[in-house]
Short mmCIF file of C-alpha atoms in Angstrom, two decimals:
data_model
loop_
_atom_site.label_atom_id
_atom_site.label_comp_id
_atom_site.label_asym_id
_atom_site.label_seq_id
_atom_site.Cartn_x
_atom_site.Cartn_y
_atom_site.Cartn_z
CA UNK A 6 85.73 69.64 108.04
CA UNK A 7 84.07 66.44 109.93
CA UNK A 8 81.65 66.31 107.65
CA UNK A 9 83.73 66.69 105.06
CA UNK A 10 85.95 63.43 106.32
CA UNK A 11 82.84 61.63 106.83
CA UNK A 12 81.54 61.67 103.18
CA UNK A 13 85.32 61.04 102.53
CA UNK A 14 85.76 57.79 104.33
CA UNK A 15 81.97 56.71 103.04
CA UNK A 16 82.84 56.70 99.78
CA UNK A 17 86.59 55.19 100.14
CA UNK A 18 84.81 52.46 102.04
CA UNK A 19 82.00 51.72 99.35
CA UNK A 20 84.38 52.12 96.42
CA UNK A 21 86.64 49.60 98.07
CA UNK A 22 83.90 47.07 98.66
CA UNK A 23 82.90 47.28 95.61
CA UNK A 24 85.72 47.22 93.42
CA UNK A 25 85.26 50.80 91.87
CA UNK A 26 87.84 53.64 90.62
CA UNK A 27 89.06 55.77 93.00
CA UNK A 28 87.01 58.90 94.61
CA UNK A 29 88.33 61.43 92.54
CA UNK A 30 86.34 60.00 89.98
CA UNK A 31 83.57 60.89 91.34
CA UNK A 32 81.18 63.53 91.51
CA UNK A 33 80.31 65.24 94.99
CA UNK A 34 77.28 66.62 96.32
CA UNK A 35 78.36 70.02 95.82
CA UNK A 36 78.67 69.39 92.08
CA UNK A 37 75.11 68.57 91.62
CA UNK A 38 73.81 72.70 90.67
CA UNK A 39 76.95 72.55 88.70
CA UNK A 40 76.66 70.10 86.37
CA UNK A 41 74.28 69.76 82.87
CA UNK A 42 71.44 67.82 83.67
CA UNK A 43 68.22 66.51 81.65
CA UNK A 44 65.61 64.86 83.41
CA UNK A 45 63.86 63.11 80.69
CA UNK A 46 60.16 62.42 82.28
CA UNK A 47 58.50 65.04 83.90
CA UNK A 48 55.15 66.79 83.50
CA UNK A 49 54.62 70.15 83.00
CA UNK A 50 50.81 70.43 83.46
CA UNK A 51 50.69 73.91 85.06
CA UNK A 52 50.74 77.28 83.14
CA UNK A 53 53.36 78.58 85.56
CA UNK A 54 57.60 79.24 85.38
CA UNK A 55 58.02 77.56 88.96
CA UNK A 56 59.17 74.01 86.64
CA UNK A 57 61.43 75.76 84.70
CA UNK A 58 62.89 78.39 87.69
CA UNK A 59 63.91 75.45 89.76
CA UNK A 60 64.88 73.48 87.02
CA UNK A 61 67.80 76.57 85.51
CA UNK A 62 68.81 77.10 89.30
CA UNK A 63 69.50 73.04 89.30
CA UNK A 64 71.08 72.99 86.34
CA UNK A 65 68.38 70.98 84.28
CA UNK A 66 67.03 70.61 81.04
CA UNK A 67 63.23 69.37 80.90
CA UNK A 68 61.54 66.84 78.39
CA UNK A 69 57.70 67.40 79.48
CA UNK A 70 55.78 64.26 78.61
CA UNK A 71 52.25 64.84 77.67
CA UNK A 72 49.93 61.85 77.80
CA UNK A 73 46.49 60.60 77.28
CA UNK A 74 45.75 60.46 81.29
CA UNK A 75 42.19 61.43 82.76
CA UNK A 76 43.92 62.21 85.64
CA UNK A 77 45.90 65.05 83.50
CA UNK A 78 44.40 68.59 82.27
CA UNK A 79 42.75 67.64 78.72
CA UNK A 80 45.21 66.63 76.26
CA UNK A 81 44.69 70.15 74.05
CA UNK A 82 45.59 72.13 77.28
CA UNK A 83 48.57 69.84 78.06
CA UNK A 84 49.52 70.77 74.35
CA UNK A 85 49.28 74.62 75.04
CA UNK A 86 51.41 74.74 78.11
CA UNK A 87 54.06 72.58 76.35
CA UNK A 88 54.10 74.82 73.65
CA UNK A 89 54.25 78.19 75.26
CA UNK A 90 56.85 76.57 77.28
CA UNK A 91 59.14 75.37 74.78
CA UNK A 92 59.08 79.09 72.98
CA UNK A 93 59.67 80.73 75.57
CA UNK A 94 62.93 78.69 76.33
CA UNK A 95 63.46 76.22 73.88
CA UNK A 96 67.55 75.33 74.41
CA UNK A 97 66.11 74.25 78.48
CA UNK A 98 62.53 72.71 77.91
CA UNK A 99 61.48 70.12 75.50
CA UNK A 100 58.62 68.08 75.68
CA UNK A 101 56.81 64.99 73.99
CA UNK A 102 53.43 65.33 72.24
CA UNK A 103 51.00 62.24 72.34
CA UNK A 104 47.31 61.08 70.70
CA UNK A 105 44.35 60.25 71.52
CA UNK A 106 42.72 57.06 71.67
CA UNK A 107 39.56 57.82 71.43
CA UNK A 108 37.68 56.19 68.42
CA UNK A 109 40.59 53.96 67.77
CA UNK A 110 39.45 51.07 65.38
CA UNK A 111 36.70 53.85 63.30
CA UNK A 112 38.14 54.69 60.04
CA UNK A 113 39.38 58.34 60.29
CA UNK A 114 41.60 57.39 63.69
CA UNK A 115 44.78 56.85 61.64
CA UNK A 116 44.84 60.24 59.71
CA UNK A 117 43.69 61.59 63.68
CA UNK A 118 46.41 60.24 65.14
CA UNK A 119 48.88 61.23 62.57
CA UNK A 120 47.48 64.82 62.83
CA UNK A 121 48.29 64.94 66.35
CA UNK A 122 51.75 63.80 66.01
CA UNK A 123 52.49 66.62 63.17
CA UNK A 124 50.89 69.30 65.43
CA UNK A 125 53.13 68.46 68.51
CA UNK A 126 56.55 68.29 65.65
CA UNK A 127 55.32 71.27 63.74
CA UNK A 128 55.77 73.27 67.85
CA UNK A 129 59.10 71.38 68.15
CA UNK A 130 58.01 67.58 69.81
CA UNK A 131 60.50 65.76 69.96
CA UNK A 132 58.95 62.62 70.61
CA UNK A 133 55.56 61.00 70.84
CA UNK A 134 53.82 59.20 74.33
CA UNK A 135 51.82 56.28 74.60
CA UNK A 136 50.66 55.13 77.87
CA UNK A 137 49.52 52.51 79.93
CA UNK A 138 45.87 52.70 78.88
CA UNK A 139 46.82 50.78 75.87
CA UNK A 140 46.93 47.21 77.08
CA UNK A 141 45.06 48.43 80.10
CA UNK A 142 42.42 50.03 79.57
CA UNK A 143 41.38 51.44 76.09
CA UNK A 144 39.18 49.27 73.86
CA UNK A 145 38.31 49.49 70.24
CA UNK A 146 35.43 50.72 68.44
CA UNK A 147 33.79 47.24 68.48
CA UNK A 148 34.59 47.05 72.38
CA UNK A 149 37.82 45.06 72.73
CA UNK A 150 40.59 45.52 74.26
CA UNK A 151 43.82 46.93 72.31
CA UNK A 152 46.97 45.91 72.77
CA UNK A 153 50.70 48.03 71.56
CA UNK A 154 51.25 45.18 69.00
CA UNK A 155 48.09 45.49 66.91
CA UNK A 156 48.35 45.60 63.08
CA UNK A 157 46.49 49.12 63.62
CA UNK A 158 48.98 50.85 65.18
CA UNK A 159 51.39 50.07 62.26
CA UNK A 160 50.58 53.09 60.06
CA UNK A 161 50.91 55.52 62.90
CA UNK A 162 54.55 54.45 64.33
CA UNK A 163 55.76 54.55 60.33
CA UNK A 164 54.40 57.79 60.80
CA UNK A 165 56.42 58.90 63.68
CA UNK A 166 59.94 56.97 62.68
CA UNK A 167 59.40 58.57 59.19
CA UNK A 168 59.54 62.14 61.28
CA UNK A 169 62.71 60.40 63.09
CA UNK A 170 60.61 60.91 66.35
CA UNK A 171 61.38 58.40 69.34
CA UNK A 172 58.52 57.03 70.51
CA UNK A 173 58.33 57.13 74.48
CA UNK A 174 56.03 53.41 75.99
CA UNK A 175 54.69 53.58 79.53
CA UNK A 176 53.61 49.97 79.10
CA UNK A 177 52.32 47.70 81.75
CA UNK A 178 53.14 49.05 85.90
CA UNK A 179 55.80 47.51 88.61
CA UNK A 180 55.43 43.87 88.79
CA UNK A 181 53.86 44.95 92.18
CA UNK A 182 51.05 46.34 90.80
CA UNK A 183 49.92 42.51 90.48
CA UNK A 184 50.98 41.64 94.23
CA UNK A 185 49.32 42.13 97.52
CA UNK A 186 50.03 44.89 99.46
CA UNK A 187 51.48 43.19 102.21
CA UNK A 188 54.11 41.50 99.54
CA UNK A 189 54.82 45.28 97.56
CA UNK A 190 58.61 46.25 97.76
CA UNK A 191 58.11 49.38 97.96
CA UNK A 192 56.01 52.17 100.48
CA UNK A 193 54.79 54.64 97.37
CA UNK A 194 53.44 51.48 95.18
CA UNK A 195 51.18 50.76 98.48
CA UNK A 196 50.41 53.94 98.00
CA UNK A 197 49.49 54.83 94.40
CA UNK A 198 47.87 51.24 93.81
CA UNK A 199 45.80 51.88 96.90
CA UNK A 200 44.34 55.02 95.23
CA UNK A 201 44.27 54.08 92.32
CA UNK A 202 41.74 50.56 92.28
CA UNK A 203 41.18 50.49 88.47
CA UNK A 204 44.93 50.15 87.94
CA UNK A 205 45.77 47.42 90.71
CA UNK A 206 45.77 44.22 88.87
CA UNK A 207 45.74 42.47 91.95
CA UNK A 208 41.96 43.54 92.52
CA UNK A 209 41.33 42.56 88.58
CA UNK A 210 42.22 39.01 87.76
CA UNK A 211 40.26 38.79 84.82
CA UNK A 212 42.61 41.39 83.14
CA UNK A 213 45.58 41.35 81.45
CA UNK A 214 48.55 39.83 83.63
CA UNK A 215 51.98 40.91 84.10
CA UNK A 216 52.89 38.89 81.54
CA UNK A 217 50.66 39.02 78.67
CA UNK A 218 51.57 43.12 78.66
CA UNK A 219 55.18 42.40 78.94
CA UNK A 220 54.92 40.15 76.17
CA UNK A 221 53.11 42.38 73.71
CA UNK A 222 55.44 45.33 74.50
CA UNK A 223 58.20 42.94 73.34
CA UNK A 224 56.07 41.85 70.23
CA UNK A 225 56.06 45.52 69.25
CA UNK A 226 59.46 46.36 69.69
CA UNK A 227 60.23 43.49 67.99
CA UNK A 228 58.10 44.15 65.03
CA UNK A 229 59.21 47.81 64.72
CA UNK A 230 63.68 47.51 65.42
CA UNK A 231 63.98 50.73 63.47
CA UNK A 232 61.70 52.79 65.56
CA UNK A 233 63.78 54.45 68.44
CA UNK A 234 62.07 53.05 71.78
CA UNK A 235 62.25 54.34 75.31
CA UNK A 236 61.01 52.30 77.34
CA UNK A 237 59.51 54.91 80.07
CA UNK A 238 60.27 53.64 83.58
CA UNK A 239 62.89 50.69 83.59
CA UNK A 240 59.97 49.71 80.79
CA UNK A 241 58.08 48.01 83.77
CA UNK A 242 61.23 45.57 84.40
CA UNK A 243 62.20 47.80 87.64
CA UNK A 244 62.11 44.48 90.25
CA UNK A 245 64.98 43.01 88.27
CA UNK A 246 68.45 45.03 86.76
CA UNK A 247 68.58 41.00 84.94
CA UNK A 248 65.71 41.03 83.56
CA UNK A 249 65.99 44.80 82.02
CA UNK A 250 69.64 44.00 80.96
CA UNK A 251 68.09 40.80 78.97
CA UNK A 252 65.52 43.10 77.42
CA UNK A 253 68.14 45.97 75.70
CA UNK A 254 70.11 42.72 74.86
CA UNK A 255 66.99 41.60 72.65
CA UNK A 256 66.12 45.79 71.64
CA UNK A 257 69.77 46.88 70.62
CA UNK A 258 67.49 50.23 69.56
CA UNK A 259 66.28 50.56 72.51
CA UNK A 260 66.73 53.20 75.45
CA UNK A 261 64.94 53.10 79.54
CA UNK A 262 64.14 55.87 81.74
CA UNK A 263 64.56 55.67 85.45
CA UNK A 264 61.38 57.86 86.08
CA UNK A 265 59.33 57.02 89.64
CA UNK A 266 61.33 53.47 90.14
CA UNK A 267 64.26 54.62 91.65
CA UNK A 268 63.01 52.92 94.93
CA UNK A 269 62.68 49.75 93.56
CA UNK A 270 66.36 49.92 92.16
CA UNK A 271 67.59 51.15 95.66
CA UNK A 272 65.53 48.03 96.73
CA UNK A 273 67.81 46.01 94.93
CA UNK A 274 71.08 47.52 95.73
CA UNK A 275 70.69 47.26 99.10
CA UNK A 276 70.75 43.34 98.57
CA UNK A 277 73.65 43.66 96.27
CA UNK A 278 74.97 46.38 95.56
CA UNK A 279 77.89 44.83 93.14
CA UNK A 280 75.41 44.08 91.21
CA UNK A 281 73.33 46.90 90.55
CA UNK A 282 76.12 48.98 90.43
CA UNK A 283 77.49 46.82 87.38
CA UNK A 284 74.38 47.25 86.05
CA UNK A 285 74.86 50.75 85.46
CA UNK A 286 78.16 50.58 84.57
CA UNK A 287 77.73 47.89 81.48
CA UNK A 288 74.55 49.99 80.14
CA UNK A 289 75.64 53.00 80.40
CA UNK A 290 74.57 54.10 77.00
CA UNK A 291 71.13 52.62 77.09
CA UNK A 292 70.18 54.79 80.69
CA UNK A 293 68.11 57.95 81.05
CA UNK A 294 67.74 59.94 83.83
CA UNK A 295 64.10 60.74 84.79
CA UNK A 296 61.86 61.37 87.71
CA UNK A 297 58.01 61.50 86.73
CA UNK A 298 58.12 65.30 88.56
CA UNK A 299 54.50 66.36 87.92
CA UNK A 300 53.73 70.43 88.19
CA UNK A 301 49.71 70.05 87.51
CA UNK A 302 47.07 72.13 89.44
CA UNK A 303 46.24 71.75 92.27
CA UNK A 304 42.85 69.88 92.36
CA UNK A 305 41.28 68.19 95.26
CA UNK A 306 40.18 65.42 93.39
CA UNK A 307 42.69 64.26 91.51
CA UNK A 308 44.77 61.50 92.50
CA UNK A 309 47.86 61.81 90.71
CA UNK A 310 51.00 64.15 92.01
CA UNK A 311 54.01 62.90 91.63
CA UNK A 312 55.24 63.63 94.46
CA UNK A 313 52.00 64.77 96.25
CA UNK A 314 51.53 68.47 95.88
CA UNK A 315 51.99 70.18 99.09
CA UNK A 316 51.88 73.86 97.30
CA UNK A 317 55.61 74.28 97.30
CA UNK A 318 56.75 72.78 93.77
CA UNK A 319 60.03 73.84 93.27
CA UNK A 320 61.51 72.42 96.95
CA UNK A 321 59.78 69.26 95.80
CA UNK A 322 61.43 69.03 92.44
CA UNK A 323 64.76 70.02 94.64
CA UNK A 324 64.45 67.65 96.89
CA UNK A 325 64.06 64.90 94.60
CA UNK A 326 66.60 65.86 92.22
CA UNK A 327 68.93 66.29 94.98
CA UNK A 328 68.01 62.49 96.47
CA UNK A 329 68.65 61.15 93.39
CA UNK A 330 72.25 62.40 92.67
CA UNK A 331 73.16 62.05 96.38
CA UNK A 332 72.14 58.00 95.51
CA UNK A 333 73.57 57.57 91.85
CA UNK A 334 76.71 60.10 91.86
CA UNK A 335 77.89 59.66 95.27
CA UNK A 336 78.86 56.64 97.87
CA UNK A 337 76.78 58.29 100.48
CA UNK A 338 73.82 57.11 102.42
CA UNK A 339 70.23 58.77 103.27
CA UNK A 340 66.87 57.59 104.73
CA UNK A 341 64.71 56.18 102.23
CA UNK A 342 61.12 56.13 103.69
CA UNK A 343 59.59 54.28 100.61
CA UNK A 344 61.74 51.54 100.82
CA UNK A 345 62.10 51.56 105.23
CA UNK A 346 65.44 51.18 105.05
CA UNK A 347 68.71 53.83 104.49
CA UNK A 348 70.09 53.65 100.78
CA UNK A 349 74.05 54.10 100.23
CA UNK A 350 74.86 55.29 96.77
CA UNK A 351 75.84 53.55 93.96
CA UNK A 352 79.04 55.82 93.35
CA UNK A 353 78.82 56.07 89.66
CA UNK A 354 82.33 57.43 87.86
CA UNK A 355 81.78 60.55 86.30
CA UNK A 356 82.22 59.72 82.99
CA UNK A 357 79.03 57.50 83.63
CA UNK A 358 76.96 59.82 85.43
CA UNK A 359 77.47 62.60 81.99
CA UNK A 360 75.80 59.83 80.08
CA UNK A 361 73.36 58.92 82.48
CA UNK A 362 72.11 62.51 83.13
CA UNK A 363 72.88 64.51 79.78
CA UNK A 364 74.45 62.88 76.72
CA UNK A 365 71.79 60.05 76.28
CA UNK A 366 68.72 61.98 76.51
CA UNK A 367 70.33 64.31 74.16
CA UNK A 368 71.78 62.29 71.45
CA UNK A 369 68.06 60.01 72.14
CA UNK A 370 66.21 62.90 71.32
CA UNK A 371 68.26 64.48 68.60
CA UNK A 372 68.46 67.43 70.98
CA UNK A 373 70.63 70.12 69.40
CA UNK A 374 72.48 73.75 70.60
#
């Protein structure tokens, strides 16, 4: 019953501060298994049911992303998994094929590339990847470096909006990936850019900057408005709800997933909480729940769980899952180690937190039954 009180009077004090509808608006913590979910970014790299066990007890729907990551099982193997996954329970898991890179600029990488977007649709994709290593890291057949908007690309996104497939664009990193450590905003960007060297602009000023990738990702949306764009976590704009609100003011076609930058949003509502709040509220239509949630193997040598694999998937999957709603859906607050500080929750209406969680992802993706 105290506890009960507590969470009572937390939220009636954080709705009133903040202006919002009353609490019975509101979803509670003990709602969370209840409700439909989809988290729209996750990674299903391992041929097990733990992803999808956790994920019906939670009350989730799945889009798997696969993409072009050396840090990832081979890109056929990611393809296999996906597949077998989605057949064995395709109402619950969906997932997003991708292409390769490799050879890009020879003459046969177009009909390549278009091949491995009709494989991925022909096993029920239902929407294609790119990823950071364009703009970052892949290079042409003549040994420069290719950026999203290049007149190459053209014949393979006609491709994929013919086949009325979304395309998913992990473009650029958080704006901290080009800041010292000491100046990060967050404790996991330390982290990942510290183990990960080859992606820490900071360490690289004769790459790309911040910028220059920002700008081409807006050249491309620009040049393709018909071409249904996610724009895969916050679309690298995560240090500033302004700056992603002026960006789906420019895309109206456009869509953002929250995947692996809720910190940096928490970052911001703890400075004003008004504001980030409103965020939400105004673009309510344009937001997609999503958590990066990677099941891969377990391999010494890679760098790259999200969270770090401690051989108990499914309570990590809970526990972030349950984090997350306890931060978006209710007005309570909870430790936040990445960020060093406690985070109170942004309260979102319920009406809001349908769309945020279920209806966007699914009308986004054409998602049917």
């Amino acid at each position: 019953m105290m506890r009960t009180f507590s969470a009572l009077f937390a939220a009636t004090a954080t709705l009133a501060l903040i202006g919002a509808a009353p609490a019975p608006s509101l979803y509670t913590e003990a709602d969370f298994a209840r409700v439909a979910k989809l988290d729209a970014h996750v990674h299903a790299n391992r041929d097990s049911t733990d992803f999808a066990e956790i994920a019906r007890k939670d009350g989730f729907e799945l889009l798997s992303i696969n993409v072009d990551y050396p840090d990832f099982p081979p890109l056929a193997k990611q393809a296999a998994i996906a597949y077998e996954m989605h057949a064995a329970d395709p109402k619950h898991f969906h997932f997003a094929t991708t292409f390769s890179m490799q050879g890009f600029g020879t003459k046969s990488w177009t009909t390549q590339a278009e091949r491995a977007v009709d494989a991925g649709f022909a096993h029920g994709a239902v929407a294609v990847k790119v990823w950071k290593n364009i703009g970052m890291i892949a290079k042409d057949s003549a040994g420069k470096r290719v950026f999203l908007d290049d007149p190459r690309f053209d014949p393979v996104m006609a491709h994929i909006q013919a086949r009325g497939l979304p395309l998913i664009a992990h473009q650029g990193e958080p704006k901290n990936c080009w800041l010292p450590l000491d100046q990060m905003t967050t404790e996991n960007d330390r982290s990942y850019f510290s183990e990960h060297p080859e992606y820490y602009m900071f360490k690289h000023p004769e790459e790309p900057s911040y910028e220059e990738l920002m700008a081409a990702r807006d050249r491309f949306v620009a040049q393709h408005p018909k071409l249904a764009f996610d724009g895969a976590h916050m679309a690298s704009l995560e240090w500033s709800v302004d700056e992603l609100a002026r960006f789906l003011d420019r895309n109206p076609n456009a869509m953002v997933d929250l995947a692996a930058r809720m910190t940096q949003v928490q970052v911001q509502s703890n400075a004003n909480p008004a504001k980030v709040r409103g965020f939400f509220l105004k673009y309510q239509d344009r937001l997609m729940y999503g958590t990066d949630l990677t099941d891969s193997p377990i391999d010494p040598n890679a760098r790259a769980q999200n969270p770090p694999a401690t051989g108990n998937f499914k309570k990590e999957a809970d526990d972030a899952w349950r984090s997350d709603w306890r931060y978006l859906a209710t007005a309570l607050s909870q430790p936040v180690p990445a960020i060093k500080a406690d985070a109170r929750g942004l309260a979102l209406p319920r009406g809001v937190i349908d769309k945020l969680y279920y209806t966007n992802a699914r009308r986004f993706f054409h998602l049917k039954g």
